[in-house]
Short mmCIF file of C-alpha atoms and ligand atoms in Angstrom, two decimals:
data_model
loop_
_atom_site.label_atom_id
_atom_site.label_comp_id
_atom_site.label_asym_id
_atom_site.label_seq_id
_atom_site.Cartn_x
_atom_site.Cartn_y
_atom_site.Cartn_z
CA MET A 1 -84.86 27.16 -46.83
CA SER A 2 -82.90 25.34 -49.45
CA ASP A 3 -81.75 21.85 -48.59
CA ASP A 4 -78.35 22.57 -50.09
CA PRO A 5 -75.99 22.03 -47.12
CA ARG A 6 -73.46 24.38 -48.73
CA GLU A 7 -75.75 27.40 -48.71
CA ASP A 8 -74.81 28.64 -45.28
CA THR A 9 -71.13 29.01 -46.17
CA SER A 10 -69.92 32.24 -47.68
CA GLU A 11 -68.68 32.39 -51.24
CA GLY A 12 -65.30 30.75 -51.68
CA GLU A 13 -65.11 29.56 -48.08
CA ARG A 14 -63.68 26.12 -47.52
CA PHE A 15 -66.70 23.95 -46.88
CA LEU A 16 -65.56 20.75 -45.33
CA VAL A 17 -62.84 18.16 -45.63
CA ILE A 18 -64.10 14.68 -44.79
CA ALA A 19 -61.54 11.97 -44.04
CA VAL A 20 -62.77 8.37 -44.32
CA ASP A 21 -60.29 5.70 -43.26
CA GLY A 22 -60.56 2.00 -42.57
CA PRO A 23 -59.43 -1.48 -43.56
CA ALA A 24 -60.05 -3.32 -46.84
CA ALA A 25 -63.69 -3.78 -47.84
CA SER A 26 -65.00 -2.07 -44.70
CA GLY A 27 -67.41 -0.01 -46.80
CA LYS A 28 -65.33 3.17 -46.66
CA GLY A 29 -65.31 3.63 -50.44
CA THR A 30 -69.10 3.39 -50.70
CA ILE A 31 -69.53 5.67 -47.70
CA ALA A 32 -67.07 8.23 -49.08
CA ALA A 33 -68.81 8.23 -52.47
CA GLY A 34 -72.21 8.66 -50.79
CA LEU A 35 -70.97 11.60 -48.68
CA ALA A 36 -69.43 13.21 -51.75
CA ARG A 37 -72.77 12.96 -53.59
CA HIS A 38 -74.72 14.29 -50.64
CA TYR A 39 -72.47 17.30 -50.01
CA ARG A 40 -71.58 17.71 -53.70
CA LEU A 41 -67.90 17.42 -52.93
CA PRO A 42 -65.16 16.00 -55.13
CA ALA A 43 -63.94 12.59 -53.94
CA LEU A 44 -60.57 10.86 -54.08
CA ASP A 45 -60.14 7.13 -53.48
CA THR A 46 -56.50 7.30 -52.38
CA GLY A 47 -56.12 3.51 -52.55
CA LEU A 48 -56.11 3.89 -56.32
CA LEU A 49 -52.79 5.78 -56.12
CA TYR A 50 -51.09 2.85 -54.40
CA ARG A 51 -52.86 0.36 -56.65
CA CYS A 52 -51.59 2.25 -59.67
CA VAL A 53 -47.98 2.27 -58.43
CA GLY A 54 -48.19 -1.48 -57.73
CA VAL A 55 -49.68 -2.28 -61.13
CA LEU A 56 -47.11 -0.12 -62.97
CA MET A 57 -44.30 -1.90 -61.11
CA ARG A 58 -45.71 -5.34 -61.87
CA LYS A 59 -46.23 -4.48 -65.56
CA ALA A 60 -42.61 -3.31 -65.80
CA GLY A 61 -41.43 -6.52 -64.10
CA GLU A 62 -39.95 -4.53 -61.22
CA ASP A 63 -39.24 -5.78 -57.71
CA LEU A 64 -42.00 -4.44 -55.43
CA ASP A 65 -39.53 -4.20 -52.55
CA ASP A 66 -37.36 -1.75 -54.50
CA GLU A 67 -38.28 1.54 -52.83
CA ALA A 68 -36.34 3.75 -55.26
CA VAL A 69 -38.05 2.29 -58.34
CA ALA A 70 -41.47 2.40 -56.66
CA THR A 71 -40.90 6.03 -55.68
CA ALA A 72 -39.97 6.92 -59.25
CA ALA A 73 -43.17 5.24 -60.46
CA ALA A 74 -45.21 7.18 -57.87
CA ALA A 75 -43.71 10.44 -59.10
CA THR A 76 -44.98 9.81 -62.65
CA LEU A 77 -48.65 9.19 -61.73
CA THR A 78 -51.33 11.29 -63.39
CA ALA A 79 -55.00 11.55 -62.42
CA ASP A 80 -56.24 9.94 -65.66
CA GLN A 81 -54.32 6.72 -64.87
CA LEU A 82 -56.61 6.20 -61.87
CA GLU A 83 -59.55 5.40 -64.15
CA ASP A 84 -58.09 2.05 -65.24
CA PRO A 85 -60.46 -0.83 -64.25
CA ALA A 86 -57.39 -3.06 -63.83
CA LEU A 87 -56.74 -1.17 -60.58
CA ARG A 88 -59.88 -2.73 -59.03
CA THR A 89 -58.71 -6.34 -59.14
CA ARG A 90 -57.79 -8.51 -56.19
CA ALA A 91 -54.18 -8.67 -57.37
CA ALA A 92 -53.93 -4.87 -57.55
CA GLY A 93 -55.01 -4.60 -53.89
CA GLU A 94 -52.19 -6.88 -52.85
CA LEU A 95 -49.64 -5.03 -55.03
CA ALA A 96 -50.84 -1.73 -53.53
CA SER A 97 -50.29 -2.85 -49.98
CA ARG A 98 -46.76 -4.07 -50.87
CA VAL A 99 -45.66 -0.70 -52.31
CA ALA A 100 -47.56 1.28 -49.64
CA VAL A 101 -45.06 0.20 -46.97
CA HIS A 102 -42.32 2.39 -48.51
CA PRO A 103 -42.06 5.79 -46.79
CA ARG A 104 -40.71 7.49 -49.92
CA VAL A 105 -43.59 6.21 -52.03
CA ARG A 106 -46.00 7.65 -49.48
CA ALA A 107 -44.08 10.93 -49.46
CA ALA A 108 -44.22 11.11 -53.27
CA LEU A 109 -48.02 10.76 -53.18
CA LEU A 110 -48.59 13.17 -50.31
CA GLU A 111 -48.70 16.49 -52.14
CA PHE A 112 -51.26 15.29 -54.70
CA GLN A 113 -53.55 14.15 -51.88
CA ARG A 114 -53.10 17.32 -49.79
CA THR A 115 -53.74 19.54 -52.79
CA PHE A 116 -56.90 17.58 -53.53
CA ALA A 117 -58.02 17.85 -49.89
CA ASN A 118 -57.34 21.57 -49.67
CA GLN A 119 -59.13 22.61 -52.83
CA GLU A 120 -61.62 25.38 -52.38
CA GLY A 121 -64.99 24.10 -51.25
CA GLY A 122 -63.71 20.94 -49.57
CA ALA A 123 -63.37 17.29 -50.53
CA VAL A 124 -63.88 13.71 -49.40
CA LEU A 125 -60.86 11.40 -49.29
CA ASP A 126 -60.83 7.74 -48.34
CA GLY A 127 -57.82 5.62 -47.44
CA ARG A 128 -55.79 4.45 -44.48
CA ASP A 129 -53.99 7.58 -43.26
CA ILE A 130 -56.21 10.48 -44.32
CA GLY A 131 -57.18 11.52 -40.79
CA THR A 132 -53.75 10.79 -39.30
CA VAL A 133 -51.26 12.02 -41.93
CA ILE A 134 -52.79 13.54 -45.06
CA VAL A 135 -55.30 15.94 -43.45
CA PRO A 136 -54.81 15.76 -39.68
CA ASP A 137 -56.90 18.94 -39.28
CA ALA A 138 -59.90 17.59 -41.22
CA PRO A 139 -63.03 18.69 -39.33
CA ALA A 140 -64.85 15.40 -40.01
CA LYS A 141 -63.11 12.05 -39.62
CA LEU A 142 -64.62 8.60 -39.83
CA TYR A 143 -62.95 5.27 -39.26
CA VAL A 144 -65.07 2.59 -40.91
CA THR A 145 -64.70 -1.01 -39.77
CA ALA A 146 -66.43 -4.37 -40.03
CA THR A 147 -65.44 -7.88 -38.99
CA PRO A 148 -62.96 -9.62 -41.30
CA GLU A 149 -65.63 -12.22 -42.20
CA VAL A 150 -68.16 -9.57 -43.23
CA ARG A 151 -65.51 -7.69 -45.19
CA ALA A 152 -64.38 -10.87 -46.94
CA ASP A 153 -67.98 -11.65 -47.88
CA ARG A 154 -68.47 -8.15 -49.34
CA ARG A 155 -65.20 -8.25 -51.26
CA TRP A 156 -65.95 -11.76 -52.54
CA LYS A 157 -69.31 -10.57 -53.91
CA GLN A 158 -67.72 -7.44 -55.41
CA LEU A 159 -65.01 -9.48 -57.16
CA ALA A 160 -67.61 -11.97 -58.44
CA GLY A 161 -69.60 -9.02 -59.81
CA GLN A 162 -66.47 -7.89 -61.66
CA GLY A 163 -66.13 -11.39 -63.14
CA GLU A 164 -63.29 -12.44 -60.83
CA ALA A 165 -64.13 -15.90 -59.48
CA VAL A 166 -62.24 -16.64 -56.26
CA ALA A 167 -62.88 -18.75 -53.15
CA TYR A 168 -64.26 -16.93 -50.09
CA GLU A 169 -61.49 -18.45 -47.92
CA ASP A 170 -58.85 -16.95 -50.20
CA VAL A 171 -60.46 -13.50 -50.00
CA LEU A 172 -60.57 -13.76 -46.20
CA ALA A 173 -56.90 -14.76 -46.13
CA ASP A 174 -56.04 -11.76 -48.37
CA ILE A 175 -57.90 -9.41 -46.07
CA LEU A 176 -56.24 -10.71 -42.90
CA LYS A 177 -52.81 -10.49 -44.53
CA ARG A 178 -53.47 -6.96 -45.73
CA ASP A 179 -54.81 -5.85 -42.31
CA ALA A 180 -51.61 -7.13 -40.69
CA ARG A 181 -49.34 -5.46 -43.26
CA ASP A 182 -51.22 -2.14 -43.35
CA GLY A 183 -51.54 -1.96 -39.57
CA GLY A 184 -48.03 -3.19 -38.83
CA ARG A 185 -45.97 -1.03 -41.17
CA GLU A 186 -43.80 1.77 -39.80
CA ALA A 187 -44.86 4.44 -42.31
CA ALA A 188 -48.35 5.81 -41.68
CA PRO A 189 -49.79 2.58 -40.27
CA MET A 190 -53.53 2.08 -40.63
CA ARG A 191 -55.16 3.28 -37.41
CA PRO A 192 -57.99 5.57 -36.39
CA ALA A 193 -57.05 9.20 -35.71
CA ALA A 194 -57.57 10.14 -32.05
CA ASP A 195 -60.50 12.36 -33.07
CA ALA A 196 -62.06 9.96 -35.62
CA VAL A 197 -65.55 8.57 -35.02
CA LEU A 198 -65.64 4.78 -35.34
CA LEU A 199 -68.36 3.34 -37.54
CA ASP A 200 -68.74 -0.43 -37.40
CA THR A 201 -70.78 -1.44 -40.46
CA SER A 202 -70.77 -5.21 -39.75
CA GLU A 203 -74.51 -5.33 -39.10
CA MET A 204 -75.51 -2.49 -41.41
CA THR A 205 -76.93 -2.32 -44.90
CA ILE A 206 -75.37 0.17 -47.31
CA GLU A 207 -78.24 2.60 -46.64
CA GLN A 208 -77.89 2.30 -42.87
CA ALA A 209 -74.12 2.86 -43.08
CA ALA A 210 -74.62 5.88 -45.36
CA ASP A 211 -77.19 7.37 -42.93
CA ALA A 212 -74.90 6.79 -39.95
CA ALA A 213 -71.98 8.39 -41.81
CA ARG A 214 -74.08 11.45 -42.65
CA ARG A 215 -75.10 11.85 -39.01
CA ILE A 216 -71.45 11.72 -37.94
CA VAL A 217 -70.52 14.34 -40.54
CA GLU A 218 -73.48 16.55 -39.58
CA ALA A 219 -72.37 16.54 -35.96
CA ALA A 220 -68.78 17.30 -36.95
CA ARG A 221 -69.95 20.01 -39.33
CA ALA A 222 -72.07 21.67 -36.62
CA ARG A 223 -69.06 21.73 -34.29
CA TRP A 224 -66.87 23.08 -37.07
CA LEU A 225 -69.28 25.83 -38.10
CA LYS A 226 -69.60 26.91 -34.48
CA ALA A 227 -65.84 27.13 -34.10
CA ASN A 228 -65.18 28.95 -37.39
O1 LIG B 301 -60.52 -1.19 -51.42
P1 LIG B 301 -59.55 -1.68 -50.41
O2 LIG B 301 -59.84 -1.15 -49.06
O3 LIG B 301 -59.32 -3.15 -50.48
O4 LIG B 301 -58.13 -1.14 -50.83
P2 LIG B 301 -57.66 0.32 -51.17
O5 LIG B 301 -58.31 1.33 -50.30
O6 LIG B 301 -57.73 0.52 -52.64
O7 LIG B 301 -56.12 0.23 -50.73
C1 LIG B 301 -55.24 -0.72 -51.26
C2 LIG B 301 -53.99 -0.71 -50.42
O8 LIG B 301 -53.35 0.55 -50.58
C3 LIG B 301 -54.20 -0.84 -48.92
O9 LIG B 301 -54.20 -2.20 -48.49
C4 LIG B 301 -53.04 -0.06 -48.33
O10 LIG B 301 -51.88 -0.86 -48.20
C5 LIG B 301 -52.75 0.99 -49.38
N1 LIG B 301 -53.25 2.31 -49.01
C6 LIG B 301 -52.51 3.07 -48.12
O11 LIG B 301 -51.50 2.62 -47.63
N2 LIG B 301 -52.90 4.34 -47.80
C7 LIG B 301 -54.01 4.87 -48.31
N3 LIG B 301 -54.35 6.12 -48.00
C8 LIG B 301 -54.81 4.11 -49.20
C9 LIG B 301 -54.41 2.82 -49.52
#
């Protein structure tokens, strides 16, 4: 038997949509990328969409609280803009969370994400509202968490690796502020879907978290194949 997990699906059948949500620096991006590699699925880091809107607004000197301008910026986004390394900075994360509170910005980005999720063969998407709003019928949903201190330590190391020197305490403060804003907003607040499996990676290495995520997806996939 081949070890290709896609072999037992018929030609052209939708394989699997995997939704990976969770707070900043929880490990969801790494987990989503690992699942995409394992199942040979295309992946979308949806945070980049909001980061891109925030960075475009800042570059144009616009007021981040101006929902109409932010919505217009969201409507112009193209996939190639998501490659910009400037989207990975600490500042871009903060800008993203500021523009992500606007319901019309979220609405403007919805179709792109749904189309990506519903492409033939399946996809992996990571973000804050994938399991709750973007693909509520996704057969596999993970909600990845870790303590704020662990997340701040990971993000601090990641930023240092990118050449961005910043104090650990400042990264922790960023993360706590972002958790409060993302979880407290009215539009698609960050929260686990009722049917998401929680994965706390606080005590896990990257490999352990990736293994645990695969086991969760395998169980979801078995249930899904049985039901379809
Ligand atoms: O990598 P990190 O978790 O720090 O951030 P990200 O996933 O790139 O998301 C940046 C910000 O975009 C978040 O703090 C959210 O405010 C927003 N976001 C969102 O509202 N919905 C998503 N599906 C993805 C990101």
